[in-house]
Amino acid sequence: MLEFGTALARVDDLAPDPEALYLACVLHDIGVGAPDDATTGCFALLGAHRARTFVIERGASVELGECVHTAIARHMDPRTPREHGAEAALLHDAAHLDVVGLRAHQLAPGQIADIHARHGREGFSSEFAAAMRAEARVRPRSTAATLWRSGMPIAIALNPLDR
């Protein structure tokens, strides 16, 4: 994820805070599979809250915690959340690149192959699809559920990164 985000930063000429982007990439799915929480409505929001707490409790600045929170909270948006900062835009696009191949055509095939050589994809699509199917059941009014019902399974199956 981080390598996709870094590669897209070069394409988009963005200069994210490297620590914030790293933390957002590492922690972005910590809410997946968690029990329903009526105060959040979406695993991305639940994960964003947990990530912010985790980062700040370990001595990071509130500003860094908020940046990580915003990036994670916005990563499931249907549109790239550019107005929320470089980290949010890059985490969003890196996650969508990983899951459905969005923007894959903007990276060199060799670059994608190098990333896959370091971080294999075996079983990723089926595991991610199972997680989103479960999310849709647990949080039926969430962004994940809406995207699932709107064709996410087809987009995952057609991901050019898995061909």
mmCIF file of C-alpha atoms in Angstrom:
data_model
loop_
_atom_site.group_PDB
_atom_site.id
_atom_site.type_symbol
_atom_site.label_atom_id
_atom_site.label_comp_id
_atom_site.label_asym_id
_atom_site.label_seq_id
_atom_site.Cartn_x
_atom_site.Cartn_y
_atom_site.Cartn_z
ATOM 1 C CA MET A 1 0.000 0.000 0.000
ATOM 2 C CA LEU A 2 2.719 2.471 0.986
ATOM 3 C CA GLU A 3 4.647 1.787 -2.198
ATOM 4 C CA PHE A 4 1.549 2.424 -4.300
ATOM 5 C CA GLY A 5 0.944 5.656 -2.376
ATOM 6 C CA THR A 6 4.543 6.756 -2.853
ATOM 7 C CA ALA A 7 4.439 5.953 -6.560
ATOM 8 C CA LEU A 8 1.195 7.887 -6.991
ATOM 9 C CA ALA A 9 2.683 10.837 -5.079
ATOM 10 C CA ARG A 10 5.342 11.074 -7.796
ATOM 11 C CA VAL A 11 2.696 10.885 -10.543
ATOM 12 C CA ASP A 12 0.563 13.558 -8.849
ATOM 13 C CA ASP A 13 3.535 15.700 -7.745
ATOM 14 C CA LEU A 14 2.406 15.541 -4.104
ATOM 15 C CA ALA A 15 4.635 15.791 -1.043
ATOM 16 C CA PRO A 16 2.851 13.994 1.790
ATOM 17 C CA ASP A 17 4.185 13.805 5.311
ATOM 18 C CA PRO A 18 6.020 10.455 5.022
ATOM 19 C CA GLU A 19 5.310 9.430 8.613
ATOM 20 C CA ALA A 20 1.604 10.237 8.321
ATOM 21 C CA LEU A 21 1.295 8.360 5.021
ATOM 22 C CA TYR A 22 3.151 5.361 6.458
ATOM 23 C CA LEU A 23 0.961 5.220 9.559
ATOM 24 C CA ALA A 24 -2.228 5.671 7.535
ATOM 25 C CA CYS A 25 -1.211 2.862 5.187
ATOM 26 C CA VAL A 26 -0.298 0.488 8.010
ATOM 27 C CA LEU A 27 -3.381 1.228 10.111
ATOM 28 C CA HIS A 28 -6.053 1.928 7.488
ATOM 29 C CA ASP A 29 -7.983 -1.325 7.882
ATOM 30 C CA ILE A 30 -7.824 -1.811 11.668
ATOM 31 C CA GLY A 31 -11.594 -1.386 11.878
ATOM 32 C CA VAL A 32 -12.351 -4.201 9.415
ATOM 33 C CA GLY A 33 -14.177 -7.024 11.119
ATOM 34 C CA ALA A 34 -14.695 -5.134 14.366
ATOM 35 C CA PRO A 35 -18.095 -5.426 16.002
ATOM 36 C CA ASP A 36 -20.630 -2.833 14.923
ATOM 37 C CA ASP A 37 -20.251 0.542 16.594
ATOM 38 C CA ALA A 38 -23.346 2.723 16.219
ATOM 39 C CA THR A 39 -21.273 5.893 16.694
ATOM 40 C CA THR A 40 -19.216 5.358 13.533
ATOM 41 C CA GLY A 41 -21.307 3.640 10.886
ATOM 42 C CA CYS A 42 -18.306 2.490 8.848
ATOM 43 C CA PHE A 43 -15.186 0.445 9.474
ATOM 44 C CA ALA A 44 -13.120 3.278 7.980
ATOM 45 C CA LEU A 45 -14.371 5.721 10.610
ATOM 46 C CA LEU A 46 -13.989 3.199 13.393
ATOM 47 C CA GLY A 47 -10.442 2.481 12.219
ATOM 48 C CA ALA A 48 -9.687 6.197 11.913
ATOM 49 C CA HIS A 49 -10.716 6.781 15.525
ATOM 50 C CA ARG A 50 -8.647 3.818 16.719
ATOM 51 C CA ALA A 51 -5.621 4.871 14.664
ATOM 52 C CA ARG A 52 -5.710 8.449 15.956
ATOM 53 C CA THR A 53 -5.843 7.185 19.544
ATOM 54 C CA PHE A 54 -3.050 4.695 18.901
ATOM 55 C CA VAL A 55 -0.764 7.318 17.330
ATOM 56 C CA ILE A 56 -1.352 10.020 19.952
ATOM 57 C CA GLU A 57 -1.088 7.636 22.916
ATOM 58 C CA ARG A 58 2.384 6.708 21.712
ATOM 59 C CA GLY A 59 3.605 10.281 21.909
ATOM 60 C CA ALA A 60 2.943 11.614 18.426
ATOM 61 C CA SER A 61 1.526 15.080 17.970
ATOM 62 C CA VAL A 62 -2.193 15.658 17.820
ATOM 63 C CA GLU A 63 -1.607 17.105 14.337
ATOM 64 C CA LEU A 64 -0.084 13.812 13.159
ATOM 65 C CA GLY A 65 -2.919 11.869 14.789
ATOM 66 C CA GLU A 66 -5.498 14.052 13.043
ATOM 67 C CA CYS A 67 -3.763 13.671 9.671
ATOM 68 C CA VAL A 68 -3.763 9.869 10.029
ATOM 69 C CA HIS A 69 -7.396 9.953 11.192
ATOM 70 C CA THR A 70 -8.498 12.027 8.202
ATOM 71 C CA ALA A 71 -6.660 9.854 5.687
ATOM 72 C CA ILE A 72 -8.144 6.645 7.066
ATOM 73 C CA ALA A 73 -11.626 8.094 7.494
ATOM 74 C CA ARG A 74 -11.688 9.209 3.845
ATOM 75 C CA HIS A 75 -10.066 6.187 2.183
ATOM 76 C CA MET A 76 -13.377 4.511 1.282
ATOM 77 C CA ASP A 77 -14.844 7.606 -0.390
ATOM 78 C CA PRO A 78 -16.038 6.989 -3.951
ATOM 79 C CA ARG A 79 -14.092 10.096 -5.072
ATOM 80 C CA THR A 80 -10.494 10.921 -4.230
ATOM 81 C CA PRO A 81 -10.627 13.245 -1.211
ATOM 82 C CA ARG A 82 -8.026 15.728 -2.493
ATOM 83 C CA GLU A 83 -9.438 18.546 -0.381
ATOM 84 C CA HIS A 84 -8.456 16.583 2.750
ATOM 85 C CA GLY A 85 -4.717 16.607 2.087
ATOM 86 C CA ALA A 86 -2.071 14.649 0.231
ATOM 87 C CA GLU A 87 -2.126 11.769 2.708
ATOM 88 C CA ALA A 88 -5.893 11.263 2.366
ATOM 89 C CA ALA A 89 -5.732 11.462 -1.439
ATOM 90 C CA LEU A 90 -2.808 9.050 -1.662
ATOM 91 C CA LEU A 91 -4.163 6.498 0.819
ATOM 92 C CA HIS A 92 -7.490 6.555 -1.024
ATOM 93 C CA ASP A 93 -5.921 6.076 -4.444
ATOM 94 C CA ALA A 94 -3.399 3.485 -3.221
ATOM 95 C CA ALA A 95 -6.181 1.434 -1.602
ATOM 96 C CA HIS A 96 -8.315 1.655 -4.732
ATOM 97 C CA LEU A 97 -5.317 0.724 -6.876
ATOM 98 C CA ASP A 98 -4.682 -2.318 -4.699
ATOM 99 C CA VAL A 99 -8.315 -3.448 -4.565
ATOM 100 C CA VAL A 100 -9.651 -2.712 -8.069
ATOM 101 C CA GLY A 101 -6.656 -1.511 -10.110
ATOM 102 C CA LEU A 102 -7.723 2.149 -10.222
ATOM 103 C CA ARG A 103 -4.941 4.215 -11.822
ATOM 104 C CA ALA A 104 -2.793 1.142 -12.550
ATOM 105 C CA HIS A 105 -2.318 2.467 -16.079
ATOM 106 C CA GLN A 106 -0.457 5.464 -14.632
ATOM 107 C CA LEU A 107 2.330 3.329 -13.198
ATOM 108 C CA ALA A 108 4.941 1.536 -15.249
ATOM 109 C CA PRO A 109 4.280 -2.218 -15.544
ATOM 110 C CA GLY A 110 7.793 -2.873 -14.249
ATOM 111 C CA GLN A 111 7.099 -0.725 -11.211
ATOM 112 C CA ILE A 112 3.979 -2.716 -10.373
ATOM 113 C CA ALA A 113 5.844 -5.988 -10.925
ATOM 114 C CA ASP A 114 8.620 -4.855 -8.571
ATOM 115 C CA ILE A 115 6.083 -3.971 -5.877
ATOM 116 C CA HIS A 116 4.366 -7.335 -6.286
ATOM 117 C CA ALA A 117 7.717 -9.136 -6.094
ATOM 118 C CA ARG A 118 8.274 -7.563 -2.668
ATOM 119 C CA HIS A 119 4.659 -7.784 -1.492
ATOM 120 C CA GLY A 120 2.816 -10.707 -3.050
ATOM 121 C CA ARG A 121 -0.908 -10.595 -3.841
ATOM 122 C CA GLU A 122 -1.697 -14.286 -3.561
ATOM 123 C CA GLY A 123 -5.185 -14.643 -2.118
ATOM 124 C CA PHE A 124 -5.607 -10.906 -1.544
ATOM 125 C CA SER A 125 -8.663 -10.402 -3.747
ATOM 126 C CA SER A 126 -10.644 -13.307 -2.322
ATOM 127 C CA GLU A 127 -9.732 -12.385 1.274
ATOM 128 C CA PHE A 128 -10.612 -8.737 0.721
ATOM 129 C CA ALA A 129 -13.912 -9.658 -0.944
ATOM 130 C CA ALA A 130 -14.791 -11.892 2.013
ATOM 131 C CA ALA A 131 -13.975 -9.068 4.439
ATOM 132 C CA MET A 132 -16.130 -6.572 2.534
ATOM 133 C CA ARG A 133 -19.005 -9.062 2.304
ATOM 134 C CA ALA A 134 -18.797 -9.452 6.103
ATOM 135 C CA GLU A 135 -18.613 -5.661 6.546
ATOM 136 C CA ALA A 136 -21.741 -5.245 4.437
ATOM 137 C CA ARG A 137 -23.558 -7.651 6.754
ATOM 138 C CA VAL A 138 -22.310 -6.047 9.990
ATOM 139 C CA ARG A 139 -22.782 -2.429 8.854
ATOM 140 C CA PRO A 140 -25.452 -2.524 6.112
ATOM 141 C CA ARG A 141 -25.685 1.284 5.812
ATOM 142 C CA SER A 142 -21.930 1.886 5.633
ATOM 143 C CA THR A 143 -19.890 3.069 2.674
ATOM 144 C CA ALA A 144 -18.402 -0.414 2.379
ATOM 145 C CA ALA A 145 -21.890 -1.967 2.181
ATOM 146 C CA THR A 146 -23.030 0.567 -0.399
ATOM 147 C CA LEU A 147 -19.953 -0.046 -2.534
ATOM 148 C CA TRP A 148 -20.395 -3.804 -2.137
ATOM 149 C CA ARG A 149 -23.992 -3.645 -3.358
ATOM 150 C CA SER A 150 -23.005 -1.258 -6.170
ATOM 151 C CA GLY A 151 -20.640 -3.641 -7.887
ATOM 152 C CA MET A 152 -17.463 -3.925 -5.795
ATOM 153 C CA PRO A 153 -17.330 -7.733 -6.290
ATOM 154 C CA ILE A 154 -17.170 -7.248 -10.075
ATOM 155 C CA ALA A 155 -14.535 -4.523 -9.800
ATOM 156 C CA ILE A 156 -12.414 -6.741 -7.542
ATOM 157 C CA ALA A 157 -12.738 -9.654 -9.973
ATOM 158 C CA LEU A 158 -11.673 -7.451 -12.887
ATOM 159 C CA ASN A 159 -8.627 -5.941 -11.120
ATOM 160 C CA PRO A 160 -5.861 -5.803 -13.741
ATOM 161 C CA LEU A 161 -3.262 -6.357 -11.015
ATOM 162 C CA ASP A 162 -4.493 -9.941 -10.651
ATOM 163 C CA ARG A 163 -4.021 -10.845 -14.305
#
